[in-house]
Amino acid sequence: MAVTTMIGAKIHRREDPRLVSGMGHFVDDFTQPHTAYMSIVRSPYAHARFKSIDITAASKSPGVVAIYTHKDFAKAISGGIPVAPAFVAEKKQTPNRFPIAEDEVVYQGEAVAVVLADDAYQAVDAANLIDVEYEQLPVVMDVEAALDPNSPKVHIGGPDNVAWDFTFVPDDPAVMKEAEVVVKHRFHQQRLAPTAMEPRGVLADYSTSDRALTVWMSSQNPHLMRFYLALAVGLPESRIRVISPDVGGGFGSKCPPHPEDYLVPAASRLSGRPVKWIEGRSEAIQGTAHGRGEYFDVEAGAKKDGTLVFLKVTQYLDAGGYVGNLGAFQGVACLLSGGAYRWKHVSARTVGVLTNRVPTDIYRGAGRPEATHLCERTIDLLAGELNMDPVALRRQNFPTEFPFTNNFGLVYDSGNYGQALDKALAMAGYEKLRHEQEEGRKKGKYIGIGLSSWIELCGIGPSGPTAGATGGIALVESAQVRVFPTGSVAVYVGTHAHGQGHDTTFSQIAADALGVPYDLIELHHGDTAEGPAFGYGTYGSRSLALGGLAVHKASKKVIHKARQLAAHIFEAAEEDVEFDQGQFYVKGSPDKRKSIGEVALASYGSGAGMPPEMEHGLEAVAYFDPPNFVWPFGTHIAVVEVDPETGHVDLRRYIAVDDCGNVINPMIVEGQVHGGVTQGIAQALYEEVVYDNESGQMRTGTMTDYLVPTANEIPKLELGSTVTPSPTNELGVKGIGEAGTIAASAAVMNAVCDALSAFGIKHIDMPASPDRVWKAIQAAKGTSADGHKEARK
Ligand code: MCN
């Protein structure tokens, strides 16, 4: 066995020198000779029928190559953007989403026409000259109103606005009666715009002579994109190559196929020229699928002694104008709504609702931040009713035996929730903080302390449940390990890092498994022309727990063959050959050694040094299909101070104790937690996509209105960890990419509500902006928002 030297090492990300010195290669850095640039004419209305599109002026504009509308694309693209069964296989309606509107638009920003021109500016100028005659239709923006049978319809002629309505587990009235204390609440999850540093972009080059399509795309899953394109453009996958070079973040938004992913390749085919489209920032906020966009009606009951009895959850999900490719995945919030606790009964129903907004889809955490938020807020509300410390209520109801099966039959692989809680409390100095809070209140200082004991289902996923959820493709993962004659190694994987540091961590795994120096290992990903036949991409914090394990497995296959070859060279029995830190030797003769490099060279030799039946070369492909998801967990604690005069929430401290099993690289894990927590804080305090409900117009279409926090708004994060290995994989690892986001909004909002409890306020929705907090305080004090006293009811 190789002695582990690289796994667990806190080494710097090897990709960073290139990326931070401007040497990265993103889609916009690629250009083909004779490229035409695409600009998209988008609907200014949330719901309209268009009667005519006048392109006369635009077609005379300088540099224009072509103008295409639905009728042109109908010749080049078949079908619509697919909708995965996800957690809700049976949908009531999934309106067909062709990548460009035919005669009706159902959200502001939907594509109506495209212009190709010799340069990007000419394309935009010409697009501005296209005259579309619209007839505005009533808009449906509010989820509750959309469910009214008399509501206008999101699509002309639609039966109603219900996309799905599915009950996972019904209520149990007998159990509900056992509760002695009951709380009831509605929790909002505002829509969020995934604002990756690099917006989306596509460059497509269709070669008529060899009927082959090459697409450069800022994507988290190039193989899946090749699959979708093959279905839509009528070319075999073997003739489509998708390259996702460096990708500047995605947060889930670069997973599902978007209209432009089809329009650009089709435009290249129609025009006979390479075509490039790079998303603008406002286009991104307006047109790329949003995250969240839900509210949850929650009722929960407990015994007076703090035993949790029942939880009843109804999720109303704003699907938008069409059901997103993976939009229904967010139904997983229902299945995880019981969080880190034992409940006697949990019932859950999910309702997907069409509205005239851009579709929602997976966004960092997808369903799991929502589950944590509703569960952790509910635990705090129950603790308030029970007059218990929220810590005690949590601790009392944690499962202590693992594997633990939750109320929906999901099996949590391993955990020690109490240990993570204790560590977080110790780091925070919990008792001292409570004292400080009490003393502060006497002086008009409003400190709040919020906990979030989170769990996560990730490492998506085992073949059984995921094939059903995707509509056929089981989300296993693949890797190819190739040892060259001189002993250097290329590793090809089907995942695709876009900020997660796989070049570093996957190389650490291969270095240990192969006993090859880390510097001799190169990781390749993001090009469907290289490596195994299929890769499944990066999302659902799956890359390590699946892709990393595939690397480990393929490396072991390589060692298996190398050991056979070494045995032949040593003229020894295979079982007598030991492998240790990249060296083979025969048991009892450790002085006589062959390195993996020497064995590799022999595998490419004349054949005389190889067993007769052995094939040349030293490489292996492995697919890893885990037996279960992996279940990281932890406890986060936020400390805030609310200024009652301005409503400003000052996030004073943030403590995060996370457990993602064994860790490959602690520095990368910390980086992931930093980013993830920041996104959770952003949801709690800052970000929100706002539409005008009357007109359907987006009000937050730029980064001045859509408030993404900067480093200035985030306190120094105090991080800790515990290690509870997963029993489901040989490395004992669990995911970490979404953990921070899953935990943070609940911790911050519990802290804000804790501070506001001084005014008798039980709950406030996200984002806890100064305006919202101040108004809540005024209302609680019986003072209206404009400062006038109102009679208290
Ligand atoms: N890791 C480790 N030890 C562990 C767990 C993870 O060393 N026990 C390392 C992994 O090897 C990997 C990184 O941490 O280098 C994250 O691993 P993992 O949890 O498997 O998550 P993925 O690589 O699959 O990343 C996906 C996840 C998701 S779903 C979103 S959304 C997300 C995220 O990662 N989007 C990101 N992190 C992001 N980070 C950046 N910079 N940008 C995004 O868009």
Tab-separated table of N, CA, C and O in Angstrom, residues 685-779:
chain	number	residue	atom	x	y	z
A	685	LEU	N	-28.978	38.695	3.632
A	685	LEU	CA	-28.944	40.138	3.896
A	685	LEU	C	-29.028	41.036	2.653
A	685	LEU	O	-29.352	42.213	2.795
A	686	TYR	N	-28.694	40.527	1.490
A	686	TYR	CA	-28.536	41.461	0.368
A	686	TYR	C	-29.316	41.132	-0.906
A	686	TYR	O	-30.046	41.966	-1.420
A	687	GLU	N	-29.136	39.953	-1.449
A	687	GLU	CA	-29.564	39.722	-2.836
A	687	GLU	C	-31.063	39.424	-2.967
A	687	GLU	O	-31.625	38.704	-2.139
A	688	GLU	N	-31.651	39.935	-4.015
A	688	GLU	CA	-33.044	39.607	-4.339
A	688	GLU	C	-33.357	40.093	-5.745
A	688	GLU	O	-33.134	41.264	-6.057
A	689	VAL	N	-33.879	39.200	-6.560
A	689	VAL	CA	-34.367	39.642	-7.868
A	689	VAL	C	-35.781	40.157	-7.641
A	689	VAL	O	-36.626	39.447	-7.106
A	690	VAL	N	-36.002	41.390	-8.047
A	690	VAL	CA	-37.331	41.977	-7.837
A	690	VAL	C	-37.962	42.274	-9.191
A	690	VAL	O	-37.329	42.876	-10.067
A	691	TYR	N	-39.197	41.823	-9.360
A	691	TYR	CA	-39.987	42.183	-10.540
A	691	TYR	C	-41.137	43.084	-10.077
A	691	TYR	O	-41.614	42.954	-8.948
A	692	ASP	N	-41.592	43.916	-10.977
A	692	ASP	CA	-42.795	44.684	-10.692
A	692	ASP	C	-43.993	43.766	-11.009
A	692	ASP	O	-44.124	43.273	-12.130
A	693	ASN	N	-44.816	43.546	-10.009
A	693	ASN	CA	-45.910	42.595	-10.193
A	693	ASN	C	-46.987	43.085	-11.158
A	693	ASN	O	-47.712	42.275	-11.728
A	694	GLU	N	-47.089	44.399	-11.324
A	694	GLU	CA	-48.116	44.925	-12.242
A	694	GLU	C	-47.662	44.795	-13.694
A	694	GLU	O	-48.377	44.302	-14.546
A	695	SER	N	-46.436	45.268	-13.947
A	695	SER	CA	-45.980	45.346	-15.339
A	695	SER	C	-45.169	44.124	-15.769
A	695	SER	O	-44.992	43.887	-16.956
A	696	GLY	N	-44.659	43.374	-14.805
A	696	GLY	CA	-43.810	42.232	-15.152
A	696	GLY	C	-42.379	42.632	-15.448
A	696	GLY	O	-41.560	41.806	-15.849
A	697	GLN	N	-42.054	43.926	-15.258
A	697	GLN	CA	-40.691	44.395	-15.547
A	697	GLN	C	-39.742	44.071	-14.397
A	697	GLN	O	-40.095	44.242	-13.231
A	698	MET	N	-38.539	43.648	-14.757
A	698	MET	CA	-37.546	43.403	-13.710
A	698	MET	C	-36.983	44.735	-13.215
A	698	MET	O	-36.661	45.614	-14.009
A	699	ARG	N	-36.876	44.839	-11.891
A	699	ARG	CA	-36.354	46.096	-11.333
A	699	ARG	C	-34.890	45.994	-10.939
A	699	ARG	O	-34.293	46.963	-10.489
A	700	THR	N	-34.349	44.805	-11.002
A	700	THR	CA	-32.977	44.614	-10.515
A	700	THR	C	-32.086	44.064	-11.631
A	700	THR	O	-31.381	43.074	-11.449
A	701	GLY	N	-32.154	44.712	-12.783
A	701	GLY	CA	-31.466	44.179	-13.955
A	701	GLY	C	-29.997	44.539	-14.068
A	701	GLY	O	-29.341	44.180	-15.046
A	702	THR	N	-29.462	45.277	-13.121
A	702	THR	CA	-28.030	45.585	-13.172
A	702	THR	C	-27.412	45.309	-11.807
A	702	THR	O	-28.122	45.134	-10.819
A	703	MET	N	-26.092	45.350	-11.756
A	703	MET	CA	-25.413	45.073	-10.489
A	703	MET	C	-25.499	46.250	-9.522
A	703	MET	O	-25.039	46.152	-8.396
A	704	THR	N	-26.088	47.366	-9.990
A	704	THR	CA	-26.309	48.438	-9.013
A	704	THR	C	-27.589	48.164	-8.225
A	704	THR	O	-27.728	48.605	-7.091
A	705	ASP	N	-28.513	47.458	-8.848
A	705	ASP	CA	-29.782	47.179	-8.163
A	705	ASP	C	-29.771	45.803	-7.519
A	705	ASP	O	-30.444	45.577	-6.527
A	706	TYR	N	-29.047	44.905	-8.119
A	706	TYR	CA	-28.967	43.545	-7.575
A	706	TYR	C	-27.701	43.509	-6.715
A	706	TYR	O	-26.576	43.528	-7.221
A	707	LEU	N	-27.918	43.463	-5.409
A	707	LEU	CA	-26.837	43.789	-4.473
A	707	LEU	C	-26.002	42.561	-4.093
A	707	LEU	O	-26.349	41.832	-3.177
A	708	VAL	N	-24.901	42.383	-4.811
A	708	VAL	CA	-23.978	41.291	-4.460
A	708	VAL	C	-22.966	41.850	-3.454
A	708	VAL	O	-22.329	42.862	-3.736
A	709	PRO	N	-22.840	41.229	-2.281
A	709	PRO	CA	-21.914	41.793	-1.299
A	709	PRO	C	-20.461	41.678	-1.752
A	709	PRO	O	-20.110	40.798	-2.538
A	710	THR	N	-19.638	42.546	-1.244
A	710	THR	CA	-18.206	42.469	-1.499
A	710	THR	C	-17.527	41.933	-0.235
A	710	THR	O	-18.182	41.721	0.788
A	711	ALA	N	-16.218	41.777	-0.290
A	711	ALA	CA	-15.484	41.281	0.878
A	711	ALA	C	-15.693	42.192	2.083
A	711	ALA	O	-15.647	41.736	3.221
A	712	ASN	N	-15.968	43.475	1.834
A	712	ASN	CA	-16.163	44.418	2.944
A	712	ASN	C	-17.340	44.054	3.830
A	712	ASN	O	-17.364	44.387	5.010
A	713	GLU	N	-18.349	43.421	3.243
A	713	GLU	CA	-19.557	43.116	4.017
A	713	GLU	C	-19.428	41.814	4.801
A	713	GLU	O	-20.313	41.458	5.565
A	714	ILE	N	-18.376	41.072	4.561
A	714	ILE	CA	-18.267	39.732	5.160
A	714	ILE	C	-17.221	39.770	6.286
A	714	ILE	O	-16.081	40.180	6.057
A	715	PRO	N	-17.606	39.318	7.485
A	715	PRO	CA	-16.611	39.330	8.565
A	715	PRO	C	-15.577	38.230	8.330
A	715	PRO	O	-15.770	37.357	7.474
A	716	LYS	N	-14.520	38.262	9.102
A	716	LYS	CA	-13.537	37.176	9.019
A	716	LYS	C	-14.251	35.896	9.464
A	716	LYS	O	-14.841	35.858	10.547
A	717	LEU	N	-14.242	34.891	8.604
A	717	LEU	CA	-14.969	33.660	8.947
A	717	LEU	C	-14.102	32.807	9.866
A	717	LEU	O	-12.915	32.600	9.595
A	718	GLU	N	-14.713	32.331	10.949
A	718	GLU	CA	-13.966	31.495	11.906
A	718	GLU	C	-14.334	30.046	11.621
A	718	GLU	O	-15.472	29.637	11.873
A	719	LEU	N	-13.379	29.301	11.060
A	719	LEU	CA	-13.713	27.953	10.589
A	719	LEU	C	-13.143	26.865	11.487
A	719	LEU	O	-12.033	26.970	11.989
A	720	GLY	N	-13.915	25.826	11.665
A	720	GLY	CA	-13.462	24.640	12.386
A	720	GLY	C	-13.992	23.400	11.688
A	720	GLY	O	-14.803	23.510	10.763
A	721	SER	N	-13.544	22.248	12.093
A	721	SER	CA	-14.041	21.038	11.439
A	721	SER	C	-14.036	19.857	12.396
A	721	SER	O	-13.323	19.867	13.412
A	722	THR	N	-14.842	18.886	12.066
A	722	THR	CA	-14.739	17.564	12.677
A	722	THR	C	-14.615	16.591	11.513
A	722	THR	O	-14.922	16.951	10.367
A	723	VAL	N	-14.171	15.388	11.766
A	723	VAL	CA	-13.986	14.428	10.672
A	723	VAL	C	-14.733	13.135	10.988
A	723	VAL	O	-14.373	12.398	11.898
A	724	THR	N	-15.795	12.903	10.233
A	724	THR	CA	-16.555	11.658	10.347
A	724	THR	C	-16.575	11.034	8.949
A	724	THR	O	-17.357	11.445	8.086
A	725	PRO	N	-15.676	10.070	8.677
A	725	PRO	CA	-15.578	9.560	7.312
A	725	PRO	C	-16.892	8.937	6.820
A	725	PRO	O	-17.656	8.403	7.608
A	726	SER	N	-17.108	9.050	5.515
A	726	SER	CA	-18.257	8.349	4.923
A	726	SER	C	-17.896	6.882	4.771
A	726	SER	O	-16.825	6.560	4.232
A	727	PRO	N	-18.782	5.992	5.183
A	727	PRO	CA	-18.499	4.568	4.982
A	727	PRO	C	-18.804	4.106	3.558
A	727	PRO	O	-18.616	2.947	3.227
A	728	THR	N	-19.271	5.025	2.699
A	728	THR	CA	-19.732	4.596	1.372
A	728	THR	C	-18.652	4.660	0.296
A	728	THR	O	-18.901	4.298	-0.838
A	729	ASN	N	-17.477	5.180	0.625
A	729	ASN	CA	-16.414	5.177	-0.392
A	729	ASN	C	-15.055	4.976	0.268
A	729	ASN	O	-14.880	5.269	1.449
A	730	GLU	N	-14.113	4.471	-0.526
A	730	GLU	CA	-12.814	4.069	0.024
A	730	GLU	C	-12.013	5.223	0.592
A	730	GLU	O	-11.156	5.035	1.438
A	731	LEU	N	-12.274	6.447	0.114
A	731	LEU	CA	-11.528	7.595	0.637
A	731	LEU	C	-12.202	8.201	1.867
A	731	LEU	O	-11.628	9.069	2.518
A	732	GLY	N	-13.426	7.765	2.145
A	732	GLY	CA	-14.141	8.282	3.327
A	732	GLY	C	-14.519	9.746	3.208
A	732	GLY	O	-14.685	10.435	4.211
A	733	VAL	N	-14.682	10.221	1.950
A	733	VAL	CA	-14.921	11.654	1.746
A	733	VAL	C	-16.400	11.964	1.545
A	733	VAL	O	-17.187	11.115	1.127
A	734	LYS	N	-16.750	13.195	1.823
A	734	LYS	CA	-18.071	13.742	1.511
A	734	LYS	C	-17.845	15.080	0.810
A	734	LYS	O	-16.728	15.603	0.835
A	735	GLY	N	-18.904	15.660	0.251
A	735	GLY	CA	-18.749	16.921	-0.493
A	735	GLY	C	-18.714	18.139	0.417
A	735	GLY	O	-19.123	18.083	1.577
A	736	ILE	N	-18.231	19.261	-0.157
A	736	ILE	CA	-18.165	20.505	0.619
A	736	ILE	C	-18.563	21.735	-0.215
A	736	ILE	O	-18.745	22.821	0.327
A	737	GLY	N	-18.728	21.553	-1.514
A	737	GLY	CA	-18.906	22.712	-2.407
A	737	GLY	C	-20.120	23.569	-2.125
A	737	GLY	O	-20.167	24.738	-2.500
A	738	GLU	N	-21.161	23.005	-1.524
A	738	GLU	CA	-22.380	23.792	-1.290
A	738	GLU	C	-22.660	24.017	0.192
A	738	GLU	O	-23.583	24.752	0.560
A	739	ALA	N	-21.872	23.346	1.048
A	739	ALA	CA	-22.167	23.319	2.481
A	739	ALA	C	-22.394	24.709	3.069
A	739	ALA	O	-23.371	24.952	3.793
A	740	GLY	N	-21.499	25.637	2.758
A	740	GLY	CA	-21.595	26.973	3.350
A	740	GLY	C	-22.911	27.643	2.997
A	740	GLY	O	-23.560	28.270	3.843
A	741	THR	N	-23.311	27.511	1.733
A	741	THR	CA	-24.554	28.149	1.287
A	741	THR	C	-25.762	27.501	1.951
A	741	THR	O	-26.749	28.162	2.266
A	742	ILE	N	-25.664	26.193	2.138
A	742	ILE	CA	-26.780	25.458	2.743
A	742	ILE	C	-26.985	25.900	4.184
A	742	ILE	O	-28.109	26.039	4.660
A	743	ALA	N	-25.880	26.162	4.872
A	743	ALA	CA	-25.972	26.473	6.298
A	743	ALA	C	-26.266	27.940	6.583
A	743	ALA	O	-26.959	28.265	7.553
A	744	ALA	N	-25.702	28.828	5.758
A	744	ALA	CA	-25.534	30.213	6.222
A	744	ALA	C	-26.799	31.048	6.335
A	744	ALA	O	-26.947	31.822	7.279
A	745	SER	N	-27.729	30.919	5.375
A	745	SER	CA	-28.877	31.841	5.460
A	745	SER	C	-29.655	31.584	6.735
A	745	SER	O	-30.154	32.512	7.373
A	746	ALA	N	-29.745	30.320	7.141
A	746	ALA	CA	-30.489	30.000	8.366
A	746	ALA	C	-29.778	30.559	9.587
A	746	ALA	O	-30.419	31.117	10.487
A	747	ALA	N	-28.450	30.426	9.633
A	747	ALA	CA	-27.717	30.923	10.801
A	747	ALA	C	-27.908	32.439	10.926
A	747	ALA	O	-28.197	32.956	12.006
A	748	VAL	N	-27.752	33.140	9.803
A	748	VAL	CA	-27.857	34.609	9.855
A	748	VAL	C	-29.282	35.031	10.213
A	748	VAL	O	-29.496	35.908	11.059
A	749	MET	N	-30.267	34.395	9.584
A	749	MET	CA	-31.652	34.813	9.863
A	749	MET	C	-32.087	34.428	11.269
A	749	MET	O	-32.877	35.150	11.893
A	750	ASN	N	-31.587	33.318	11.772
A	750	ASN	CA	-31.885	33.001	13.176
A	750	ASN	C	-31.277	34.058	14.094
A	750	ASN	O	-31.873	34.435	15.103
A	751	ALA	N	-30.104	34.544	13.728
A	751	ALA	CA	-29.471	35.592	14.538
A	751	ALA	C	-30.262	36.896	14.449
A	751	ALA	O	-30.511	37.560	15.455
A	752	VAL	N	-30.674	37.258	13.228
A	752	VAL	CA	-31.439	38.502	13.057
A	752	VAL	C	-32.744	38.411	13.858
A	752	VAL	O	-33.114	39.330	14.593
A	753	CYS	N	-33.433	37.274	13.729
A	753	CYS	CA	-34.715	37.125	14.436
A	753	CYS	C	-34.495	37.079	15.949
A	753	CYS	O	-35.329	37.560	16.718
A	754	ASP	N	-33.371	36.521	16.356
A	754	ASP	CA	-33.042	36.486	17.787
A	754	ASP	C	-32.873	37.913	18.309
A	754	ASP	O	-33.377	38.271	19.374
A	755	ALA	N	-32.180	38.736	17.517
A	755	ALA	CA	-32.000	40.136	17.936
A	755	ALA	C	-33.345	40.851	17.967
A	755	ALA	O	-33.646	41.604	18.889
A	756	LEU	N	-34.175	40.591	16.952
A	756	LEU	CA	-35.456	41.296	16.854
A	756	LEU	C	-36.484	40.796	17.860
A	756	LEU	O	-37.520	41.440	18.068
A	757	SER	N	-36.196	39.654	18.494
A	757	SER	CA	-37.145	39.125	19.482
A	757	SER	C	-37.308	40.125	20.637
A	757	SER	O	-38.329	40.134	21.316
A	758	ALA	N	-36.321	40.993	20.812
A	758	ALA	CA	-36.423	42.024	21.849
A	758	ALA	C	-37.614	42.944	21.597
A	758	ALA	O	-38.132	43.580	22.516
A	759	PHE	N	-38.042	43.022	20.324
A	759	PHE	CA	-39.192	43.872	19.981
A	759	PHE	C	-40.465	43.039	19.829
A	759	PHE	O	-41.471	43.521	19.316
A	760	GLY	N	-40.380	41.766	20.183
A	760	GLY	CA	-41.544	40.886	20.035
A	760	GLY	C	-41.715	40.377	18.612
A	760	GLY	O	-42.739	39.828	18.239
A	761	ILE	N	-40.685	40.568	17.781
A	761	ILE	CA	-40.772	40.104	16.384
A	761	ILE	C	-40.318	38.653	16.334
A	761	ILE	O	-39.247	38.313	16.842
A	762	LYS	N	-41.156	37.801	15.704
A	762	LYS	CA	-40.802	36.379	15.664
A	762	LYS	C	-40.064	36.007	14.383
A	762	LYS	O	-39.261	35.097	14.373
A	763	HIS	N	-40.398	36.686	13.299
A	763	HIS	CA	-39.806	36.277	12.023
A	763	HIS	C	-39.728	37.463	11.078
A	763	HIS	O	-40.574	38.349	11.092
A	764	ILE	N	-38.714	37.412	10.247
A	764	ILE	CA	-38.581	38.421	9.188
A	764	ILE	C	-38.055	37.686	7.962
A	764	ILE	O	-37.287	36.729	8.087
A	765	ASP	N	-38.514	38.118	6.800
A	765	ASP	CA	-38.084	37.429	5.589
A	765	ASP	C	-36.750	37.938	5.069
A	765	ASP	O	-36.303	39.015	5.451
A	766	MET	N	-36.190	37.155	4.170
A	766	MET	CA	-34.920	37.539	3.534
A	766	MET	C	-35.225	38.399	2.307
A	766	MET	O	-36.263	38.194	1.678
A	767	PRO	N	-34.344	39.256	1.901
A	767	PRO	CA	-33.150	39.659	2.614
A	767	PRO	C	-33.513	40.612	3.750
A	767	PRO	O	-34.411	41.447	3.589
A	768	ALA	N	-32.791	40.487	4.860
A	768	ALA	CA	-33.048	41.362	6.004
A	768	ALA	C	-32.379	42.693	5.735
A	768	ALA	O	-31.370	43.058	6.348
A	769	SER	N	-32.946	43.413	4.784
A	769	SER	CA	-32.386	44.721	4.390
A	769	SER	C	-32.714	45.743	5.476
A	769	SER	O	-33.672	45.552	6.233
A	770	PRO	N	-31.954	46.844	5.546
A	770	PRO	CA	-32.254	47.868	6.547
A	770	PRO	C	-33.715	48.312	6.488
A	770	PRO	O	-34.382	48.453	7.501
A	771	ASP	N	-34.202	48.466	5.260
A	771	ASP	CA	-35.574	48.918	5.054
A	771	ASP	C	-36.573	47.945	5.704
A	771	ASP	O	-37.461	48.340	6.459
A	772	ARG	N	-36.395	46.657	5.424
A	772	ARG	CA	-37.326	45.650	5.941
A	772	ARG	C	-37.219	45.541	7.469
A	772	ARG	O	-38.224	45.455	8.162
A	773	VAL	N	-36.010	45.575	7.969
A	773	VAL	CA	-35.807	45.434	9.419
A	773	VAL	C	-36.383	46.646	10.143
A	773	VAL	O	-37.100	46.523	11.138
A	774	TRP	N	-36.093	47.822	9.603
A	774	TRP	CA	-36.577	49.050	10.241
A	774	TRP	C	-38.104	49.079	10.276
A	774	TRP	O	-38.715	49.375	11.300
A	775	LYS	N	-38.713	48.700	9.134
A	775	LYS	CA	-40.182	48.701	9.078
A	775	LYS	C	-40.749	47.709	10.080
A	775	LYS	O	-41.763	47.976	10.732
A	776	ALA	N	-40.115	46.550	10.197
A	776	ALA	CA	-40.614	45.536	11.136
A	776	ALA	C	-40.542	46.074	12.565
A	776	ALA	O	-41.467	45.888	13.363
A	777	ILE	N	-39.450	46.779	12.866
A	777	ILE	CA	-39.307	47.319	14.225
A	777	ILE	C	-40.368	48.398	14.460
A	777	ILE	O	-41.022	48.440	15.504
A	778	GLN	N	-40.554	49.245	13.445
A	778	GLN	CA	-41.576	50.303	13.593
A	778	GLN	C	-42.947	49.695	13.794
A	778	GLN	O	-43.720	50.125	14.656
A	779	ALA	N	-43.252	48.655	12.989
A	779	ALA	CA	-44.569	48.024	13.108
A	779	ALA	C	-44.721	47.402	14.493
A	779	ALA	O	-45.773	47.512	15.123
